[in-house]
Amino acid sequence: MEIPRHWRLKKQRYALVGEVCPHCEAKIFPPRDVCPHCSGEAKTPYQFSGQGEVYSYTVMNDAPAGFEENTPYTVAVVKLAEGPMVTAQLTDLGAEPVKIGMPVEMVTRRIRSDGNDRGMIVYGYKFRPVMQ
Amino acid sequence: MTEVVIAGIGMTPVGEHWDLSLRTLAARAILSAEKDAGGLKPQALYIGNFLGSMVSHQANLGALITDNSGLGGIESFTIEAAEASGAAALHMAYLAVSSGFVDTAMALGVEKVTDMTDGVEKILATGLDFDYEGFEGVTPAAQAALLMQRYIYQYGVGHAAFNWLPLLAHTNAVHNPNAMYRKALKPEVLQSAPPVVDPLTLYDIAPYADGAAAVILTRSGLLPKKPVQKPVRLLGSSVITDALALYDRPDPLRFEAARRSVEQACRQAGILPGDVDLFEVDDFTSIYAVLALEAAGFALPGEGTQLSERGHVPLLTMGGSKARGCPVGASGLYQVCEAVTQLRGQAGALQVPGARLAMTQSLGGPASTAVTHILKV
Ligand SMILES: [Zn+2]
């Protein structure tokens, strides 16, 4: 069980809270200690819209430990509307195949259970196709 | 400045060594390198290892391995840079010898993956950004798949354009006595292989295996008048890092650390990448080899797969990670030992004629760490 780790990361995982750099105004996700664009300290929270598009994706048929119950699952790098990219699973995929460039939006979902028996369930962001 | 030379090398065969422990694999490579160097012993041992503390529940390898290999009491500790650990250990040995701090140093790469029958993929994923990649269920193979999918989309090439790399690796490994797979592949087998992590097929991913490789360094002035082996000079050694997470890079299809590491190592050696007679490129996955070839300047971005038709510098001359097998953190030192074998003219059926200058490059993750070495006889 890694409760402190999951607790520490909950803002970014539940609500896609990143940062805006007070020096150069770059939008940053996930939060960092130093702005990658201007090297200033970045500490101002910023709520991302959760809108984005698929930059790339793959399907995991053979999952690492902790993810077996989800297989097969689709993992993507999503380019957020505000600029940064994020790695996340895709969910609610219908019959439509995943495509690079496909618009997606963030939802909060169960990611995995932490540990086998006592089974703490860990939630976080996933992205689903935007209904058009 | 006195030159740093490689006085001896040692390797175990790569494979599933169920009967050999981490320490015994290490000892075999160490003793074999000492023997190759005419009995020369190191004053310091730098150990490249990624998985020992997780797969074998063993840390503090410096004390364990020196004691078990007859080197008890010398300076020794582990260097970790994921899959590039072994190459990074060589960089440490290079610094120790070139600075004059010691006269002889050894770099050892050792990896024991078969102490666990499952769960290794999750452990390998510790080389990713765990909070934001590993947590989402991404593995090293998934990262490569994400890059290959994007590459295929962005540059409009088919998956088949990558097949020449595993084909070349398997063809060469036939004649490498240390290789895990010594059977050539038929092109048809590659074309009909199903994706395992879409679009990667089984043939795009190097197989994890056990192995150990070691290199002894000294300074040219300290070599005996008649060295046992033809000394190989180490002219360049560069370690460069990039953003750990793929999503944090301005253009994930550019292996920026790989590019800068080649540039720095070549500048140290006073050569250009195009001067080398062979390049042991990292083929942990086919897409990484293509991106590394582009980063080194052998092809423009998006044109790396075309090198098979255009002709290229000899690559993966002993089978690469794909067919020699991938002893994870030790693979970077296998590359170096293989390049030394070529430069000494001891590669037998795999000999690159007239090879005098070689480059090796080992990547930790998708070039999150890139380690490049330049060797010359
Ligand atoms: Zn900034």
Coordinates of C-alpha atoms and ligand atoms in Angstrom, one line a residue:
Chain A
M1 CA 0.0 0.0 0.0
E2 CA 1.3 3.4 -0.9
I3 CA -1.3 5.7 0.6
P4 CA 0.9 8.8 1.1
R5 CA 2.0 8.7 -2.5
H6 CA -1.6 8.5 -3.8
W7 CA -2.7 11.2 -1.4
R8 CA 0.1 13.5 -2.4
L9 CA -0.8 13.2 -6.1
K10 CA -4.6 13.4 -5.8
K11 CA -5.1 17.0 -7.0
Q12 CA -3.4 16.4 -10.3
R13 CA -4.9 12.9 -10.7
Y14 CA -8.6 13.7 -9.8
A15 CA -8.8 17.2 -11.3
L16 CA -5.9 17.6 -13.7
V17 CA -4.5 20.5 -11.7
G18 CA -1.2 21.6 -13.0
E19 CA 0.6 24.9 -12.8
V20 CA 0.9 28.2 -14.7
C21 CA 4.4 29.7 -14.6
P22 CA 4.2 33.2 -12.9
H23 CA 7.3 34.3 -15.0
C24 CA 6.6 33.2 -18.6
E25 CA 2.9 32.1 -18.3
A26 CA 3.6 28.6 -19.7
K27 CA 0.9 26.0 -18.7
I28 CA 2.6 23.1 -17.0
F29 CA 1.3 19.5 -16.4
P30 CA 2.1 17.6 -14.4
P31 CA 3.2 20.1 -11.7
R32 CA 7.0 20.5 -11.6
D33 CA 9.4 22.3 -9.3
V34 CA 11.1 24.4 -12.0
C35 CA 9.5 25.7 -15.2
P36 CA 10.9 23.8 -18.2
H37 CA 10.6 26.8 -20.4
C38 CA 12.2 29.6 -18.4
S39 CA 13.8 27.8 -15.4
G40 CA 11.8 30.0 -13.0
E41 CA 10.1 28.5 -10.0
A42 CA 6.6 27.4 -11.0
K43 CA 4.1 27.2 -8.1
T44 CA 0.8 28.8 -9.2
P45 CA -1.9 26.1 -9.5
Y46 CA -3.8 26.0 -12.8
Q47 CA -6.9 24.0 -13.6
F48 CA -6.6 22.4 -17.1
S49 CA -9.8 22.1 -19.2
G50 CA -9.3 18.4 -19.8
Q51 CA -9.7 18.8 -23.5
G52 CA -7.1 17.4 -25.9
E53 CA -6.3 15.1 -28.8
V54 CA -4.5 11.8 -29.2
Y55 CA -0.8 12.3 -30.0
S56 CA -0.1 8.5 -30.1
Y57 CA -1.6 5.4 -28.6
T58 CA -1.0 1.7 -28.1
V59 CA -3.0 -1.3 -26.8
M60 CA -1.7 -3.3 -23.9
N61 CA -2.6 -6.9 -24.2
D62 CA -0.1 -8.1 -21.7
A63 CA -0.4 -5.9 -18.6
P64 CA 2.2 -5.3 -15.9
A65 CA 1.3 -6.5 -12.4
G66 CA -1.6 -4.5 -10.9
F67 CA -3.3 -3.9 -14.2
E68 CA -4.3 -7.4 -15.2
E69 CA -8.0 -6.8 -14.6
N70 CA -8.1 -4.0 -17.1
T71 CA -6.5 -5.9 -20.1
P72 CA -6.6 -5.2 -22.9
Y73 CA -6.4 -1.4 -22.3
T74 CA -5.4 1.5 -24.5
V75 CA -2.7 3.9 -23.4
A76 CA -2.2 7.2 -25.1
V77 CA -0.1 10.3 -25.1
V78 CA -2.7 13.1 -25.1
K79 CA -1.8 16.7 -26.2
L80 CA -3.9 19.0 -24.0
A81 CA -5.6 22.0 -25.5
E82 CA -3.4 24.3 -23.3
G83 CA -0.2 22.8 -24.8
P84 CA 1.4 20.2 -22.6
M85 CA 1.2 16.4 -23.2
V86 CA 0.1 13.8 -20.7
T87 CA 0.2 10.0 -20.7
A88 CA -3.1 8.3 -19.8
Q89 CA -5.4 5.4 -20.5
L90 CA -8.3 5.8 -22.9
T91 CA -11.8 4.7 -21.8
D92 CA -15.4 4.5 -23.1
L93 CA -14.1 3.5 -26.5
G94 CA -17.0 2.4 -28.7
A95 CA -16.7 0.6 -32.0
E96 CA -14.9 3.6 -33.5
P97 CA -11.1 2.7 -33.7
V98 CA -8.7 5.0 -31.9
K99 CA -6.9 7.5 -34.3
I100 CA -4.1 9.9 -33.9
G101 CA -5.6 13.4 -33.8
M102 CA -8.9 12.1 -32.3
P103 CA -10.4 14.7 -29.8
V104 CA -10.7 13.4 -26.3
E105 CA -11.7 14.7 -22.8
M106 CA -10.7 13.9 -19.3
V107 CA -12.8 11.8 -16.9
T108 CA -12.0 10.3 -13.5
R109 CA -11.9 6.6 -13.4
R110 CA -10.6 3.7 -11.4
I111 CA -7.0 3.1 -12.5
R112 CA -6.0 0.0 -10.6
S113 CA -6.0 -1.6 -7.2
D114 CA -2.9 -1.2 -5.0
G115 CA -2.0 -4.5 -3.5
N116 CA -3.7 -7.8 -4.0
D117 CA -5.7 -8.6 -0.9
R118 CA -6.6 -5.4 1.0
G119 CA -7.2 -3.8 -2.4
M120 CA -7.1 -0.1 -2.1
I121 CA -8.7 1.2 -5.2
V122 CA -6.8 4.0 -6.9
Y123 CA -8.6 6.6 -9.1
G124 CA -7.2 9.0 -11.6
Y125 CA -7.7 10.6 -15.0
K126 CA -8.5 8.8 -18.1
F127 CA -9.5 10.3 -21.5
R128 CA -12.6 9.4 -23.5
P129 CA -13.6 10.3 -27.1
V130 CA -15.5 13.6 -27.4
M131 CA -19.0 12.9 -28.8
Q132 CA -19.4 14.7 -32.1
Chain B
M1 CA 47.3 13.6 -22.1
T2 CA 47.8 9.9 -21.6
E3 CA 45.3 7.9 -23.5
V4 CA 42.9 5.5 -21.8
V5 CA 43.1 2.0 -23.3
I6 CA 41.0 -1.1 -23.0
A7 CA 43.4 -3.8 -21.9
G8 CA 40.9 -6.7 -21.5
I9 CA 37.3 -7.7 -22.0
G10 CA 35.1 -10.6 -20.7
M11 CA 31.6 -11.7 -21.4
T12 CA 29.3 -14.6 -20.4
P13 CA 27.0 -16.0 -23.0
V14 CA 23.6 -14.2 -22.9
G15 CA 20.6 -16.4 -22.0
E16 CA 18.4 -17.8 -19.3
H17 CA 21.0 -18.9 -16.8
W18 CA 18.7 -20.5 -14.2
D19 CA 21.7 -22.1 -12.5
L20 CA 23.8 -19.0 -12.2
S21 CA 23.4 -16.2 -9.6
L22 CA 24.0 -12.5 -10.0
R23 CA 27.4 -12.8 -8.2
T24 CA 28.5 -15.8 -10.3
L25 CA 27.6 -14.2 -13.6
A26 CA 29.6 -11.1 -12.4
A27 CA 32.6 -13.2 -11.4
R28 CA 32.8 -15.0 -14.7
A29 CA 32.9 -11.8 -16.7
I30 CA 35.5 -10.3 -14.3
L31 CA 37.8 -13.3 -14.3
S32 CA 37.6 -13.6 -18.0
A33 CA 38.4 -9.9 -18.5
E34 CA 41.4 -10.2 -16.1
K35 CA 42.7 -13.2 -18.0
D36 CA 42.2 -11.4 -21.3
A37 CA 44.3 -8.5 -20.0
G38 CA 47.2 -10.9 -19.0
G39 CA 46.3 -11.0 -15.3
L40 CA 45.8 -7.3 -14.8
K41 CA 43.6 -6.5 -11.8
P42 CA 41.6 -3.3 -11.3
Q43 CA 42.0 -0.9 -8.4
A44 CA 38.4 0.2 -8.7
L45 CA 35.3 -1.7 -10.0
Y46 CA 32.2 0.2 -11.2
I47 CA 29.1 -1.9 -11.6
G48 CA 26.3 -1.2 -14.0
N49 CA 23.2 -2.8 -12.8
F50 CA 19.5 -1.9 -13.0
L51 CA 17.4 -4.6 -11.5
G52 CA 19.4 -6.3 -8.7
S53 CA 17.7 -4.6 -5.8
M54 CA 14.3 -5.5 -7.1
V55 CA 14.6 -8.8 -8.9
S56 CA 17.3 -10.4 -6.7
H57 CA 16.5 -8.4 -3.6
Q58 CA 20.2 -7.5 -3.6
A59 CA 21.8 -4.0 -3.2
N60 CA 25.3 -3.0 -2.2
L61 CA 26.7 -4.9 -5.1
G62 CA 30.2 -3.3 -4.8
A63 CA 30.9 -5.3 -1.6
L64 CA 29.2 -8.4 -2.8
I65 CA 30.8 -8.7 -6.2
T66 CA 34.4 -7.6 -5.3
D67 CA 34.4 -10.0 -2.3
N68 CA 33.1 -12.9 -4.4
S69 CA 35.5 -12.2 -7.3
G70 CA 38.8 -12.0 -5.5
L71 CA 38.8 -8.2 -5.5
G72 CA 37.8 -7.7 -1.9
G73 CA 38.7 -4.3 -0.4
I74 CA 38.8 -2.1 -3.5
E75 CA 36.7 0.9 -4.4
S76 CA 33.4 -0.4 -5.8
F77 CA 29.7 0.6 -6.1
T78 CA 26.7 0.4 -8.4
I79 CA 25.9 2.9 -11.2
E80 CA 22.3 2.9 -12.3
A81 CA 21.0 4.5 -15.5
A82 CA 18.2 2.0 -16.4
E83 CA 19.2 0.0 -19.5
A84 CA 22.3 2.3 -19.9
S85 CA 23.7 1.4 -16.5
G86 CA 26.7 -0.7 -17.9
A87 CA 27.7 2.0 -20.4
A88 CA 27.4 4.6 -17.6
A89 CA 29.7 2.4 -15.4
L90 CA 32.3 2.5 -18.2
H91 CA 32.1 6.3 -18.2
M92 CA 32.9 6.2 -14.4
A93 CA 35.9 3.9 -15.1
Y94 CA 37.0 6.2 -17.8
L95 CA 36.9 9.2 -15.5
A96 CA 38.8 7.4 -12.8
V97 CA 41.6 6.3 -15.1
S98 CA 41.9 9.4 -17.2
S99 CA 42.0 11.6 -14.1
G100 CA 44.9 9.6 -12.7
F101 CA 42.9 8.7 -9.6
V102 CA 43.6 5.0 -10.3
D103 CA 45.9 3.2 -12.8
T104 CA 43.4 0.5 -13.7
A105 CA 39.7 0.4 -13.3
M106 CA 37.1 -2.1 -14.4
A107 CA 33.5 -1.5 -15.6
L108 CA 31.2 -4.4 -15.2
G109 CA 27.6 -4.7 -16.5
V110 CA 25.7 -7.5 -14.8
E111 CA 22.0 -8.3 -14.9
K112 CA 20.0 -11.2 -13.6
V113 CA 16.4 -11.2 -14.8
T114 CA 15.4 -14.9 -14.4
D115 CA 15.4 -14.9 -10.6
M116 CA 11.7 -13.9 -11.1
T117 CA 9.4 -15.9 -13.3
D118 CA 6.9 -13.0 -13.6
G119 CA 6.5 -9.4 -12.7
V120 CA 9.8 -8.3 -14.3
E121 CA 7.9 -5.9 -16.7
K122 CA 6.6 -3.9 -13.8
I123 CA 10.1 -3.6 -12.3
L124 CA 11.5 -2.5 -15.7
A125 CA 8.8 0.2 -15.7
T126 CA 10.6 1.8 -12.7
G127 CA 12.9 3.3 -15.4
L128 CA 9.9 5.4 -16.5
D129 CA 8.4 8.3 -14.7
F130 CA 6.5 6.2 -12.2
D131 CA 4.0 8.8 -11.0
Y132 CA 2.8 9.7 -14.5
E133 CA 3.7 6.9 -16.8
G134 CA 4.2 3.7 -14.7
F135 CA 1.0 4.5 -12.8
E136 CA -1.0 4.6 -16.0
G137 CA 0.1 1.1 -16.9
V138 CA 2.8 2.0 -19.3
T139 CA 5.9 -0.3 -19.7
P140 CA 9.1 0.2 -21.6
A141 CA 7.6 -1.7 -24.6
A142 CA 4.5 0.5 -24.5
Q143 CA 6.7 3.6 -24.7
A144 CA 8.4 2.3 -27.8
A145 CA 5.0 1.4 -29.2
L146 CA 3.8 4.9 -28.6
L147 CA 6.8 6.3 -30.5
M148 CA 6.5 3.8 -33.4
Q149 CA 2.8 4.5 -33.8
R150 CA 3.5 8.2 -34.0
Y151 CA 6.5 7.7 -36.4
I152 CA 4.4 5.6 -38.8
Y153 CA 1.6 8.2 -38.7
Q154 CA 3.9 11.3 -39.0
Y155 CA 6.2 10.0 -41.7
G156 CA 3.8 7.8 -43.6
V157 CA 6.0 4.6 -43.5
G158 CA 4.6 1.1 -42.9
H159 CA 5.6 -1.3 -40.2
A160 CA 7.5 -3.4 -42.7
A161 CA 10.0 -0.5 -43.2
F162 CA 11.5 -1.4 -39.8
N163 CA 12.0 -5.2 -40.5
W164 CA 15.5 -4.9 -41.8
L165 CA 16.8 -4.2 -38.3
P166 CA 15.7 -7.4 -36.6
L167 CA 16.6 -9.3 -39.8
L168 CA 20.1 -7.9 -39.7
A169 CA 20.5 -8.6 -36.0
H170 CA 19.4 -12.2 -36.3
T171 CA 21.6 -12.8 -39.4
N172 CA 24.7 -11.6 -37.5
A173 CA 23.9 -13.4 -34.2
V174 CA 24.2 -16.8 -36.0
H175 CA 28.0 -16.4 -35.8
N176 CA 28.2 -14.9 -32.3
P177 CA 29.0 -17.7 -29.7
N178 CA 27.6 -15.5 -26.9
A179 CA 24.3 -14.8 -28.6
M180 CA 20.9 -16.1 -27.3
Y181 CA 19.4 -16.7 -30.7
R182 CA 21.7 -18.2 -33.3
K183 CA 19.2 -18.8 -36.0
A184 CA 18.6 -16.5 -39.0
L185 CA 15.1 -15.3 -39.5
K186 CA 13.1 -15.5 -42.8
P187 CA 11.7 -12.2 -44.0
E188 CA 8.2 -13.8 -44.3
V189 CA 8.2 -14.6 -40.6
L190 CA 8.7 -10.9 -39.8
Q191 CA 6.0 -9.8 -42.3
S192 CA 3.4 -12.0 -40.8
A193 CA 4.2 -11.5 -37.1
P194 CA 1.2 -10.2 -35.2
P195 CA 1.6 -7.0 -33.0
V196 CA 2.1 -7.7 -29.3
V197 CA 2.1 -4.1 -28.2
D198 CA 0.6 -2.5 -31.2
P199 CA 2.3 -1.8 -33.6
L200 CA 5.4 -3.6 -32.1
T201 CA 5.7 -7.2 -33.0
L202 CA 7.7 -9.8 -31.1
Y203 CA 10.6 -9.1 -33.4
D204 CA 10.7 -5.4 -32.6
I205 CA 11.4 -6.0 -28.9
A206 CA 14.7 -7.4 -27.6
P207 CA 14.4 -10.4 -25.3
Y208 CA 15.4 -9.8 -21.7
A209 CA 18.1 -12.2 -20.5
D210 CA 20.9 -12.8 -18.0
G211 CA 24.4 -11.8 -18.7
A212 CA 27.6 -10.0 -17.5
A213 CA 30.3 -8.2 -19.5
A214 CA 33.4 -6.5 -18.2
V215 CA 36.1 -4.1 -19.5
I216 CA 39.5 -3.3 -17.9
L217 CA 40.9 0.2 -18.5
T218 CA 44.3 1.5 -17.9
R219 CA 46.5 4.3 -19.3
S220 CA 48.6 3.7 -22.4
G221 CA 51.9 4.4 -20.6
L222 CA 51.2 1.6 -18.1
L223 CA 50.7 -1.2 -20.5
P224 CA 53.4 -3.9 -20.6
K225 CA 55.8 -3.6 -23.6
K226 CA 54.2 -6.6 -25.2
P227 CA 50.5 -6.5 -24.2
V228 CA 48.6 -9.8 -24.6
Q229 CA 45.9 -8.2 -26.7
K230 CA 46.1 -5.3 -29.2
P231 CA 45.1 -2.3 -27.0
V232 CA 42.0 -0.4 -28.0
R233 CA 42.0 3.3 -27.2
L234 CA 38.9 4.9 -25.6
L235 CA 38.8 8.3 -27.3
G236 CA 35.4 9.6 -26.2
S237 CA 32.9 8.9 -23.4
S238 CA 29.7 11.0 -23.0
V239 CA 26.6 10.7 -20.9
I240 CA 23.7 13.0 -21.6
T241 CA 20.2 13.1 -20.2
D242 CA 16.8 14.2 -21.5
A243 CA 13.3 14.6 -19.8
L244 CA 12.5 11.3 -18.2
A245 CA 8.9 11.2 -19.4
L246 CA 8.2 11.0 -23.1
Y247 CA 5.3 13.5 -22.9
D248 CA 7.6 16.1 -21.5
R249 CA 9.7 16.4 -24.7
P250 CA 9.0 19.1 -27.3
D251 CA 9.2 16.4 -30.0
P252 CA 9.2 12.9 -28.7
L253 CA 10.5 11.6 -32.1
R254 CA 13.8 13.4 -31.6
F255 CA 16.2 11.6 -29.4
E256 CA 17.9 14.8 -28.3
A257 CA 20.1 13.2 -25.6
A258 CA 21.3 10.6 -28.2
R259 CA 22.2 13.4 -30.6
R260 CA 24.1 15.5 -28.1
S261 CA 25.9 12.4 -26.7
V262 CA 27.2 11.5 -30.1
E263 CA 28.2 15.1 -30.8
Q264 CA 30.1 15.3 -27.5
A265 CA 31.9 11.9 -27.7
C266 CA 32.9 12.6 -31.3
R267 CA 34.2 16.1 -30.4
Q268 CA 36.3 14.5 -27.6
A269 CA 37.7 12.0 -30.1
G270 CA 38.2 14.6 -32.9
I271 CA 36.1 12.6 -35.4
L272 CA 32.7 12.9 -37.2
P273 CA 30.1 10.2 -36.8
G274 CA 30.5 9.4 -40.5
D275 CA 34.1 8.4 -39.9
V276 CA 33.3 5.3 -37.9
D277 CA 33.8 1.8 -39.4
L278 CA 31.0 0.4 -37.3
F279 CA 28.2 1.6 -35.0
E280 CA 26.8 -0.6 -32.2
V281 CA 23.5 1.2 -32.0
D282 CA 20.9 0.4 -29.3
D283 CA 18.2 -1.8 -30.8
F284 CA 16.3 -2.5 -27.6
T285 CA 13.4 -1.9 -30.0
S286 CA 13.5 -1.3 -33.8
I287 CA 12.1 2.2 -33.4
Y288 CA 14.8 3.2 -31.0
A289 CA 17.5 2.1 -33.4
V290 CA 15.9 4.2 -36.1
L291 CA 15.5 7.2 -33.9
A292 CA 19.1 6.8 -32.7
L293 CA 20.4 6.5 -36.3
E294 CA 18.6 9.7 -37.1
A295 CA 19.9 11.4 -33.9
A296 CA 23.5 10.5 -34.8
G297 CA 23.1 12.1 -38.2
F298 CA 23.1 9.0 -40.4
A299 CA 19.7 9.9 -41.7
L300 CA 17.4 12.9 -41.6
P301 CA 14.4 12.8 -39.2
G302 CA 11.8 10.5 -40.8
E303 CA 14.3 8.8 -43.2
G304 CA 16.0 6.4 -40.8
T305 CA 14.1 3.4 -42.1
Q306 CA 15.4 4.1 -45.6
L307 CA 19.0 3.3 -44.6
S308 CA 18.6 -0.3 -45.6
E309 CA 18.2 0.7 -49.3
R310 CA 20.6 3.6 -49.2
G311 CA 23.4 1.6 -47.5
H312 CA 24.7 2.2 -44.1
V313 CA 27.7 1.8 -41.7
P314 CA 27.9 -1.7 -40.3
L315 CA 25.4 -2.0 -37.4
L316 CA 24.6 -4.6 -34.8
T317 CA 27.7 -6.5 -35.9
M318 CA 27.3 -9.3 -33.3
G319 CA 23.5 -9.4 -33.3
G320 CA 22.6 -6.4 -31.1
S321 CA 20.2 -6.6 -28.2
K322 CA 17.6 -8.1 -30.5
A323 CA 19.4 -11.4 -31.2
R324 CA 22.4 -11.5 -28.9
G325 CA 19.8 -10.9 -26.2
C326 CA 19.3 -8.0 -23.9
P327 CA 20.9 -8.3 -20.5
V328 CA 19.2 -4.9 -19.6
G329 CA 21.8 -2.9 -17.7
A330 CA 24.7 -5.0 -19.0
S331 CA 23.9 -4.5 -22.7
G332 CA 26.0 -1.3 -23.0
L333 CA 29.1 -3.2 -22.0
Y334 CA 28.3 -6.1 -24.4
Q335 CA 28.3 -3.5 -27.2
V336 CA 31.7 -2.2 -26.1
C337 CA 33.2 -5.7 -25.8
E338 CA 31.8 -6.5 -29.3
A339 CA 33.3 -3.4 -30.7
V340 CA 36.7 -4.2 -29.1
T341 CA 36.5 -7.7 -30.7
Q342 CA 35.9 -6.1 -34.1
L343 CA 38.8 -3.6 -33.6
R344 CA 41.2 -6.3 -32.6
G345 CA 40.2 -8.3 -35.7
Q346 CA 38.9 -11.2 -33.6
A347 CA 35.3 -11.3 -34.9
G348 CA 35.7 -14.3 -37.1
A349 CA 32.9 -14.6 -39.6
L350 CA 31.4 -11.4 -38.4
Q351 CA 34.6 -9.4 -38.9
V352 CA 34.1 -5.9 -40.4
P353 CA 37.0 -5.7 -42.8
G354 CA 39.6 -3.1 -41.8
A355 CA 37.7 -1.9 -38.7
R356 CA 39.7 0.8 -36.9
L357 CA 37.2 3.2 -35.4
A358 CA 34.0 2.2 -33.7
M359 CA 31.1 4.0 -31.9
T360 CA 28.8 2.4 -29.4
Q361 CA 25.6 3.9 -27.9
S362 CA 23.5 2.7 -25.1
L363 CA 20.1 4.2 -24.1
G364 CA 18.4 4.2 -20.8
G365 CA 14.7 4.3 -21.6
P366 CA 13.7 6.1 -24.8
A367 CA 17.0 8.0 -24.7
S368 CA 16.2 9.5 -21.4
T369 CA 19.9 8.7 -20.8
A370 CA 22.2 8.3 -23.7
V371 CA 25.8 7.0 -23.3
T372 CA 28.2 7.1 -26.3
H373 CA 31.7 5.8 -26.6
I374 CA 34.3 6.1 -29.3
L375 CA 37.0 3.3 -29.7
K376 CA 40.0 3.1 -31.9
V377 CA 42.9 0.9 -32.6
Ligands
ZN1 ZN 8.3 29.8 -17.1

